[in-house]
Every structure is written in structure tokens, then in C-alpha cells.
PDB file of C-alpha atoms in Angstrom:
ATOM      1  CA  MET J   1       0.000   0.000   0.000  1.00 89.00           C
ATOM      2  CA  ASN J   2       1.483   3.345  -1.020  1.00 95.00           C
ATOM      3  CA  ALA J   3       1.757   6.359   1.322  1.00 95.00           C
ATOM      4  CA  VAL J   4      -1.300   8.178  -0.058  1.00 96.00           C
ATOM      5  CA  GLN J   5      -3.563   5.136   0.113  1.00 95.00           C
ATOM      6  CA  ARG J   6      -2.286   4.382   3.616  1.00 94.00           C
ATOM      7  CA  LEU J   7      -3.341   7.857   4.717  1.00 94.00           C
ATOM      8  CA  LEU J   8      -6.783   7.554   3.109  1.00 94.00           C
ATOM      9  CA  THR J   9      -7.371   4.114   4.616  1.00 93.00           C
ATOM     10  CA  GLN J  10      -6.245   5.294   8.056  1.00 92.00           C
ATOM     11  CA  THR J  11      -8.525   8.339   7.815  1.00 91.00           C
ATOM     12  CA  ALA J  12     -11.554   6.352   6.687  1.00 90.00           C
ATOM     13  CA  THR J  13     -11.198   3.846   9.517  1.00 89.00           C
ATOM     14  CA  SER J  14     -10.679   6.613  12.095  1.00 87.00           C
ATOM     15  CA  ILE J  15     -13.953   8.494  11.580  1.00 86.00           C
ATOM     16  CA  SER J  16     -16.347   7.859  14.452  1.00 80.00           C
ATOM     17  CA  ALA J  17     -20.122   7.523  14.191  1.00 75.00           C
ATOM     18  CA  SER J  18     -20.398  11.177  15.256  1.00 73.00           C
ATOM     19  CA  GLY J  19     -18.080  12.239  12.436  1.00 73.00           C
ATOM     20  CA  GLU J  20     -14.997  13.035  14.537  1.00 76.00           C
ATOM     21  CA  LEU J  21     -11.491  11.760  13.927  1.00 78.00           C
ATOM     22  CA  THR J  22     -10.257   9.147  16.367  1.00 80.00           C
ATOM     23  CA  GLY J  23      -6.963   7.297  16.350  1.00 79.00           C
ATOM     24  CA  LEU J  24      -5.145  10.568  15.742  1.00 83.00           C
ATOM     25  CA  ASP J  25      -1.720   9.045  16.345  1.00 87.00           C
ATOM     26  CA  GLY J  26      -2.162   6.758  13.352  1.00 89.00           C
ATOM     27  CA  ILE J  27      -3.343   9.602  11.142  1.00 90.00           C
ATOM     28  CA  ARG J  28      -0.467  11.835  12.263  1.00 91.00           C
ATOM     29  CA  ALA J  29       2.029   9.099  11.409  1.00 92.00           C
ATOM     30  CA  ALA J  30       0.483   8.601   7.968  1.00 93.00           C
ATOM     31  CA  VAL J  31       0.383  12.351   7.295  1.00 94.00           C
ATOM     32  CA  CYS J  32       3.972  12.877   8.414  1.00 94.00           C
ATOM     33  CA  SER J  33       5.192  10.132   6.070  1.00 94.00           C
ATOM     34  CA  LEU J  34       3.873  11.965   2.981  1.00 95.00           C
ATOM     35  CA  THR J  35       6.249  13.839   0.697  1.00 96.00           C
ATOM     36  CA  PRO J  36       5.437  16.392  -2.016  1.00 96.00           C
ATOM     37  CA  LYS J  37       6.466  13.791  -4.596  1.00 96.00           C
ATOM     38  CA  ASP J  38       3.889  11.322  -3.213  1.00 97.00           C
ATOM     39  CA  VAL J  39       1.087  13.759  -4.089  1.00 97.00           C
ATOM     40  CA  GLY J  40       2.590  14.856  -7.397  1.00 96.00           C
ATOM     41  CA  LEU J  41       4.097  18.180  -6.327  1.00 96.00           C
ATOM     42  CA  ARG J  42       7.539  19.659  -6.783  1.00 92.00           C
ATOM     43  CA  PRO J  43       9.015  21.669  -3.900  1.00 85.00           C
ATOM     44  CA  GLU J  44       8.132  25.363  -4.276  1.00 85.00           C
ATOM     45  CA  GLN J  45       5.573  24.594  -7.009  1.00 90.00           C
ATOM     46  CA  VAL J  46       2.907  27.305  -7.384  1.00 90.00           C
ATOM     47  CA  PRO J  47      -0.502  27.448  -9.100  1.00 90.00           C
ATOM     48  CA  GLY J  48      -0.588  28.285 -12.795  1.00 83.00           C
ATOM     49  CA  ASP J  49      -2.166  31.220 -14.659  1.00 81.00           C
ATOM     50  CA  GLY J  50      -1.047  33.702 -12.023  1.00 79.00           C
ATOM     51  CA  ALA J  51      -3.383  32.323  -9.349  1.00 86.00           C
ATOM     52  CA  ASN J  52      -2.343  32.819  -5.731  1.00 91.00           C
ATOM     53  CA  CYS J  53      -4.057  29.706  -4.355  1.00 96.00           C
ATOM     54  CA  GLY J  54      -4.471  26.281  -5.941  1.00 96.00           C
ATOM     55  CA  TYR J  55      -6.717  23.429  -4.780  1.00 96.00           C
ATOM     56  CA  ILE J  56      -6.059  19.732  -5.366  1.00 97.00           C
ATOM     57  CA  ARG J  57      -8.821  17.281  -4.515  1.00 96.00           C
ATOM     58  CA  ILE J  58      -7.623  13.914  -3.266  1.00 96.00           C
ATOM     59  CA  VAL J  59     -10.899  12.664  -1.741  1.00 94.00           C
ATOM     60  CA  GLU J  60     -14.280  14.327  -1.282  1.00 92.00           C
ATOM     61  CA  SER J  61     -17.054  12.252   0.265  1.00 91.00           C
ATOM     62  CA  GLN J  62     -19.931  12.559   2.725  1.00 89.00           C
ATOM     63  CA  LEU J  63     -17.514  11.520   5.468  1.00 89.00           C
ATOM     64  CA  CYS J  64     -14.478  13.681   4.839  1.00 92.00           C
ATOM     65  CA  THR J  65     -12.450  15.923   2.581  1.00 95.00           C
ATOM     66  CA  VAL J  66      -8.755  15.288   1.945  1.00 96.00           C
ATOM     67  CA  CYS J  67      -7.163  17.970  -0.204  1.00 97.00           C
ATOM     68  CA  ILE J  68      -4.089  20.098  -0.790  1.00 98.00           C
ATOM     69  CA  PHE J  69      -3.805  23.879  -0.968  1.00 97.00           C
ATOM     70  CA  VAL J  70      -0.903  25.281  -2.982  1.00 97.00           C
ATOM     71  CA  LEU J  71      -0.037  28.902  -2.135  1.00 96.00           C
ATOM     72  CA  ARG J  72       2.205  31.524  -3.659  1.00 95.00           C
ATOM     73  CA  LYS J  73       4.296  33.581  -1.274  1.00 96.00           C
ATOM     74  CA  GLY J  74       2.037  36.209   0.304  1.00 95.00           C
ATOM     75  CA  ALA J  75      -1.200  34.357  -0.486  1.00 95.00           C
ATOM     76  CA  LYS J  76      -3.750  34.055   2.308  1.00 95.00           C
ATOM     77  CA  LEU J  77      -6.701  31.896   3.260  1.00 96.00           C
ATOM     78  CA  PRO J  78      -8.877  34.450   5.076  1.00 96.00           C
ATOM     79  CA  LEU J  79     -10.021  33.985   8.660  1.00 96.00           C
ATOM     80  CA  HIS J  80     -12.683  31.278   8.364  1.00 95.00           C
ATOM     81  CA  SER J  81     -14.670  28.746  10.394  1.00 92.00           C
ATOM     82  CA  HIS J  82     -14.998  24.961  10.610  1.00 91.00           C
ATOM     83  CA  PRO J  83     -18.425  24.467  12.253  1.00 88.00           C
ATOM     84  CA  GLY J  84     -18.700  21.116  14.030  1.00 86.00           C
ATOM     85  CA  MET J  85     -15.632  19.786  12.227  1.00 89.00           C
ATOM     86  CA  THR J  86     -12.400  18.040  13.159  1.00 89.00           C
ATOM     87  CA  GLY J  87      -9.313  18.512  11.046  1.00 89.00           C
ATOM     88  CA  LEU J  88      -5.586  18.166  10.519  1.00 93.00           C
ATOM     89  CA  LEU J  89      -3.317  20.541   8.623  1.00 96.00           C
ATOM     90  CA  LYS J  90       0.186  19.451   7.581  1.00 97.00           C
ATOM     91  CA  VAL J  91       2.718  21.575   5.691  1.00 98.00           C
ATOM     92  CA  LEU J  92       4.257  19.687   2.755  1.00 97.00           C
ATOM     93  CA  TYR J  93       6.773  22.379   1.815  1.00 97.00           C
ATOM     94  CA  GLY J  94       7.321  26.050   2.516  1.00 97.00           C
ATOM     95  CA  GLN J  95       6.316  28.026   5.590  1.00 97.00           C
ATOM     96  CA  LEU J  96       2.880  29.115   6.779  1.00 98.00           C
ATOM     97  CA  ASP J  97       1.823  31.637   9.401  1.00 97.00           C
ATOM     98  CA  LEU J  98      -1.223  30.219  11.175  1.00 96.00           C
ATOM     99  CA  SER J  99      -3.394  32.483  13.357  1.00 95.00           C
ATOM    100  CA  SER J 100      -5.894  30.456  15.388  1.00 94.00           C
ATOM    101  CA  TYR J 101      -8.985  31.405  17.395  1.00 93.00           C
ATOM    102  CA  VAL J 102     -11.437  29.536  19.607  1.00 90.00           C
ATOM    103  CA  VAL J 103     -15.152  30.196  19.072  1.00 86.00           C
ATOM    104  CA  PRO J 104     -16.969  28.196  21.784  1.00 74.00           C
ATOM    105  CA  THR J 105     -20.508  28.725  20.452  1.00 61.00           C
ATOM    106  CA  ALA J 106     -21.981  27.018  17.430  1.00 52.00           C
ATOM    107  CA  ASP J 107     -21.536  29.175  14.326  1.00 52.00           C
ATOM    108  CA  LYS J 108     -24.002  27.451  12.003  1.00 58.00           C
ATOM    109  CA  SER J 109     -26.337  30.383  11.312  1.00 68.00           C
ATOM    110  CA  LEU J 110     -24.162  33.486  11.313  1.00 79.00           C
ATOM    111  CA  ALA J 111     -25.428  36.506   9.416  1.00 83.00           C
ATOM    112  CA  ARG J 112     -23.302  38.999   7.536  1.00 87.00           C
ATOM    113  CA  GLY J 113     -22.280  41.809   9.873  1.00 91.00           C
ATOM    114  CA  GLN J 114     -22.911  39.746  12.997  1.00 91.00           C
ATOM    115  CA  ARG J 115     -20.215  40.014  15.643  1.00 92.00           C
ATOM    116  CA  ILE J 116     -19.138  37.187  17.909  1.00 90.00           C
ATOM    117  CA  THR J 117     -16.676  36.882  20.761  1.00 91.00           C
ATOM    118  CA  ALA J 118     -13.677  34.609  20.277  1.00 92.00           C
ATOM    119  CA  THR J 119     -10.465  33.838  22.140  1.00 93.00           C
ATOM    120  CA  PHE J 120      -7.190  34.294  20.294  1.00 94.00           C
ATOM    121  CA  ASP J 121      -5.204  31.082  20.650  1.00 91.00           C
ATOM    122  CA  THR J 122      -1.884  31.566  18.940  1.00 90.00           C
ATOM    123  CA  LYS J 123       0.046  32.697  15.881  1.00 92.00           C
ATOM    124  CA  SER J 124       2.675  30.226  14.806  1.00 94.00           C
ATOM    125  CA  ARG J 125       5.073  29.618  11.930  1.00 97.00           C
ATOM    126  CA  MET J 126       4.575  26.122  10.505  1.00 97.00           C
ATOM    127  CA  ARG J 127       7.145  24.241   8.437  1.00 97.00           C
ATOM    128  CA  ALA J 128       7.266  20.875   6.742  1.00 96.00           C
ATOM    129  CA  ASP J 129       9.121  19.238   9.630  1.00 95.00           C
ATOM    130  CA  ASP J 130       6.528  20.371  12.195  1.00 96.00           C
ATOM    131  CA  GLU J 131       3.782  18.186  13.601  1.00 94.00           C
ATOM    132  CA  PRO J 132       0.312  18.641  12.033  1.00 95.00           C
ATOM    133  CA  SER J 133      -1.972  21.338  13.413  1.00 93.00           C
ATOM    134  CA  LEU J 134      -5.207  19.987  14.908  1.00 89.00           C
ATOM    135  CA  LEU J 135      -8.570  21.746  14.980  1.00 87.00           C
ATOM    136  CA  MET J 136     -11.543  20.519  16.985  1.00 84.00           C
ATOM    137  CA  PRO J 137     -15.280  21.377  16.938  1.00 81.00           C
ATOM    138  CA  SER J 138     -15.105  23.228  20.256  1.00 75.00           C
ATOM    139  CA  ALA J 139     -11.438  24.215  20.338  1.00 71.00           C
ATOM    140  CA  VAL J 140      -9.179  25.804  17.705  1.00 65.00           C
ATOM    141  CA  ASN J 141     -11.867  26.031  15.029  1.00 87.00           C
ATOM    142  CA  VAL J 142     -11.297  29.395  13.305  1.00 93.00           C
ATOM    143  CA  HIS J 143      -8.033  30.277  11.620  1.00 95.00           C
ATOM    144  CA  GLU J 144      -6.219  32.341   9.008  1.00 96.00           C
ATOM    145  CA  ILE J 145      -3.364  30.943   6.919  1.00 97.00           C
ATOM    146  CA  CYS J 146      -0.704  33.092   5.242  1.00 97.00           C
ATOM    147  CA  ALA J 147       2.134  31.807   3.067  1.00 97.00           C
ATOM    148  CA  ALA J 148       5.521  33.177   4.167  1.00 97.00           C
ATOM    149  CA  GLU J 149       6.977  31.585   1.028  1.00 96.00           C
ATOM    150  CA  ASN J 150       5.731  29.352  -1.781  1.00 96.00           C
ATOM    151  CA  SER J 151       4.007  26.587   0.180  1.00 97.00           C
ATOM    152  CA  ALA J 152       1.627  23.641   0.080  1.00 97.00           C
ATOM    153  CA  PHE J 153      -0.304  21.956   2.855  1.00 98.00           C
ATOM    154  CA  LEU J 154      -2.469  18.874   3.235  1.00 98.00           C
ATOM    155  CA  ASP J 155      -5.902  19.435   4.769  1.00 97.00           C
ATOM    156  CA  ILE J 156      -8.160  16.744   6.278  1.00 95.00           C
ATOM    157  CA  LEU J 157     -11.664  17.706   7.446  1.00 94.00           C
ATOM    158  CA  THR J 158     -14.460  15.554   8.827  1.00 91.00           C
ATOM    159  CA  PRO J 159     -17.323  15.910   8.373  1.00 91.00           C
ATOM    160  CA  PRO J 160     -16.841  18.082   5.262  1.00 92.00           C
ATOM    161  CA  TYR J 161     -18.382  21.483   4.619  1.00 93.00           C
ATOM    162  CA  ASN J 162     -22.079  21.132   3.787  1.00 91.00           C
ATOM    163  CA  PRO J 163     -24.335  24.216   4.047  1.00 89.00           C
ATOM    164  CA  ALA J 164     -27.479  22.063   3.913  1.00 88.00           C
ATOM    165  CA  ALA J 165     -26.295  20.269   7.054  1.00 86.00           C
ATOM    166  CA  GLY J 166     -25.404  23.507   8.849  1.00 84.00           C
ATOM    167  CA  ARG J 167     -21.700  23.398   7.994  1.00 87.00           C
ATOM    168  CA  ALA J 168     -21.230  26.482   5.834  1.00 88.00           C
ATOM    169  CA  CYS J 169     -17.857  28.225   5.843  1.00 91.00           C
ATOM    170  CA  ALA J 170     -18.095  31.661   7.466  1.00 92.00           C
ATOM    171  CA  TYR J 171     -15.491  34.369   6.931  1.00 95.00           C
ATOM    172  CA  PHE J 172     -14.470  36.943   9.541  1.00 95.00           C
ATOM    173  CA  ARG J 173     -12.396  39.990  10.226  1.00 95.00           C
ATOM    174  CA  ASP J 174     -10.958  40.789  13.633  1.00 96.00           C
ATOM    175  CA  VAL J 175     -12.345  44.211  14.573  1.00 95.00           C
ATOM    176  CA  SER J 176     -10.906  44.325  18.094  1.00 93.00           C
ATOM    177  CA  GLY J 177      -8.128  46.760  17.275  1.00 85.00           C
ATOM    178  CA  GLU J 178      -5.878  45.764  20.159  1.00 80.00           C
ATOM    179  CA  GLU J 179      -2.640  43.806  19.911  1.00 84.00           C
ATOM    180  CA  LEU J 180      -3.022  40.056  19.413  1.00 85.00           C
ATOM    181  CA  ILE J 181      -2.136  38.333  22.682  1.00 90.00           C
ATOM    182  CA  ALA J 182      -2.609  34.628  23.362  1.00 89.00           C
ATOM    183  CA  GLY J 183      -5.699  34.114  25.502  1.00 89.00           C
ATOM    184  CA  SER J 184      -7.150  37.555  24.786  1.00 92.00           C
ATOM    185  CA  LYS J 185     -10.816  38.059  23.946  1.00 93.00           C
ATOM    186  CA  ARG J 186     -11.437  39.224  20.382  1.00 94.00           C
ATOM    187  CA  LEU J 187     -14.418  40.535  18.465  1.00 95.00           C
ATOM    188  CA  LEU J 188     -14.916  38.892  15.070  1.00 94.00           C
ATOM    189  CA  GLU J 189     -17.284  40.283  12.444  1.00 96.00           C
ATOM    190  CA  VAL J 190     -18.859  38.035   9.803  1.00 94.00           C
ATOM    191  CA  ILE J 191     -18.005  39.216   6.286  1.00 95.00           C
ATOM    192  CA  PRO J 192     -18.721  37.955   2.763  1.00 94.00           C
ATOM    193  CA  GLU J 193     -16.119  35.747   1.131  1.00 92.00           C
ATOM    194  CA  PRO J 194     -13.378  38.241   0.180  1.00 91.00           C
ATOM    195  CA  ASP J 195     -13.378  39.174  -3.514  1.00 87.00           C
ATOM    196  CA  ASP J 196      -9.629  38.687  -3.746  1.00 85.00           C
ATOM    197  CA  PHE J 197      -9.789  35.104  -2.473  1.00 89.00           C
ATOM    198  CA  TRP J 198     -10.321  32.367  -5.020  1.00 87.00           C
ATOM    199  CA  THR J 199      -8.792  28.960  -5.619  1.00 91.00           C
ATOM    200  CA  GLN J 200      -7.739  27.495  -8.924  1.00 94.00           C
ATOM    201  CA  PRO J 201      -8.437  23.771  -9.338  1.00 95.00           C
ATOM    202  CA  MET J 202      -5.283  21.735  -9.933  1.00 95.00           C
ATOM    203  CA  VAL J 203      -5.096  18.141 -11.153  1.00 95.00           C
ATOM    204  CA  TYR J 204      -3.958  15.472  -8.707  1.00 95.00           C
ATOM    205  CA  GLU J 205      -0.871  13.782 -10.194  1.00 95.00           C
ATOM    206  CA  GLY J 206       0.312  11.781  -7.219  1.00 95.00           C
ATOM    207  CA  LEU J 207       0.352   8.117  -6.270  1.00 93.00           C
ATOM    208  CA  PRO J 208      -2.737   6.032  -7.156  1.00 92.00           C
ATOM    209  CA  ARG J 209      -5.579   6.183  -4.637  1.00 88.00           C
ATOM    210  CA  GLN J 210      -9.000   4.635  -4.230  1.00 79.00           C
ATOM    211  CA  GLY J 211     -12.170   6.153  -2.832  1.00 59.00           C
ATOM    212  CA  SER J 212     -11.747   9.481  -4.630  1.00 56.00           C
TER     213      SER J 212
END
């Protein structure tokens, strides 16, 4: 079994009846064994046609999404939510600045302009040799990702986004104004998806996989 299929098999067998990831040690080990070459990427590869952010689908199902984001230096995934979801983020190459927040209340029906209280968790620089970042339904569930250099990261989410099931992606801006300090209370305002954020589909050219 190749490294990609091992990861997909481990993920599929680690999703509980409630849709959360269990057996995280096994998934972490499978994720950490992946290389850019395994998923068909060259180090420092960027999206084509001048796009800042590329998206590679590995698996999309009712149970989970396994995908890769490919970012040019300076590109950003805006501050966004993961309502009721569990996930892992692993840098494949490059460096990412990850700003994470905790929103303890359910954010399934947020309206544009609505403001909610969150707790700022941390801002960290993530590299390929770092452990995966974990997000949980009631823990670090809102984040912003900025590419400090040409980068790519693997993203696993379960259950996947599904607006009909109350799992729409909400976007925010931090309107607190004060300096970001770990543990500080922040005020986040719901905004439309930013006009300057879009992802270009890229073709998966990695190792063979099933269940895609």
C-alpha cells in the first residue's frame, strides 16, 4: 500500500459515528510520512495562470475531505470557520503563518455583519518538519493561513463542509483593534467571502488512490 492510500485508509477507519477523527496518532504518522512527490508536487511549485491559491482534490465524500492547498508567497486563506468539524493541517513544503482562534458557540447560522466573541489562541510559523496542526469542533476552530513563502499543505476535514447540514464556511475579520495576545478576547465580524480570495483547481498527479 502506497503512502497516499495508507493515509486515506487510516482516515476512513478513524472516523467515528459522530463524524470526529479518532486514532489521531495513526493519522499523524500517515500524514507525516507523505512527501510532495507522493502527491505529485515539486518543492516550491505554485498554481498556474497567475493564481495565488491552488486546490487539489484527493478525496471528497460525505464523510471527509482530503485535499491540498498550494499557495504563492504572500497568499492568504482568510479567517474562516470549521463548524462542528475536526481537522488536521500538515505543511508539505514552505512556511505558513497560522493564526488560530477559539469560538466556543456554534456558528451554524451566522449573518453577515454579525459580531461574535472569540479567544485568540496563537500565531505560529509552521514548516514541513513540524507536527500537524489539529482543529476541533469546540477548540481551535477558526483560523487564518498566510504563506511566508511558496508553500503547500495537506488538509483533512471531517465531516466536510455542507451548508445544507449547517456546515457552511463563514469568513471573519478581527475588529478588536488591540494587539493580538494569546488568551485575549477578540471581536470577530462576519463578512462575505473576500473578492480577492479564489482557488484554482489543480489536477492530482500523485500516487494512485481509491475512494476518490
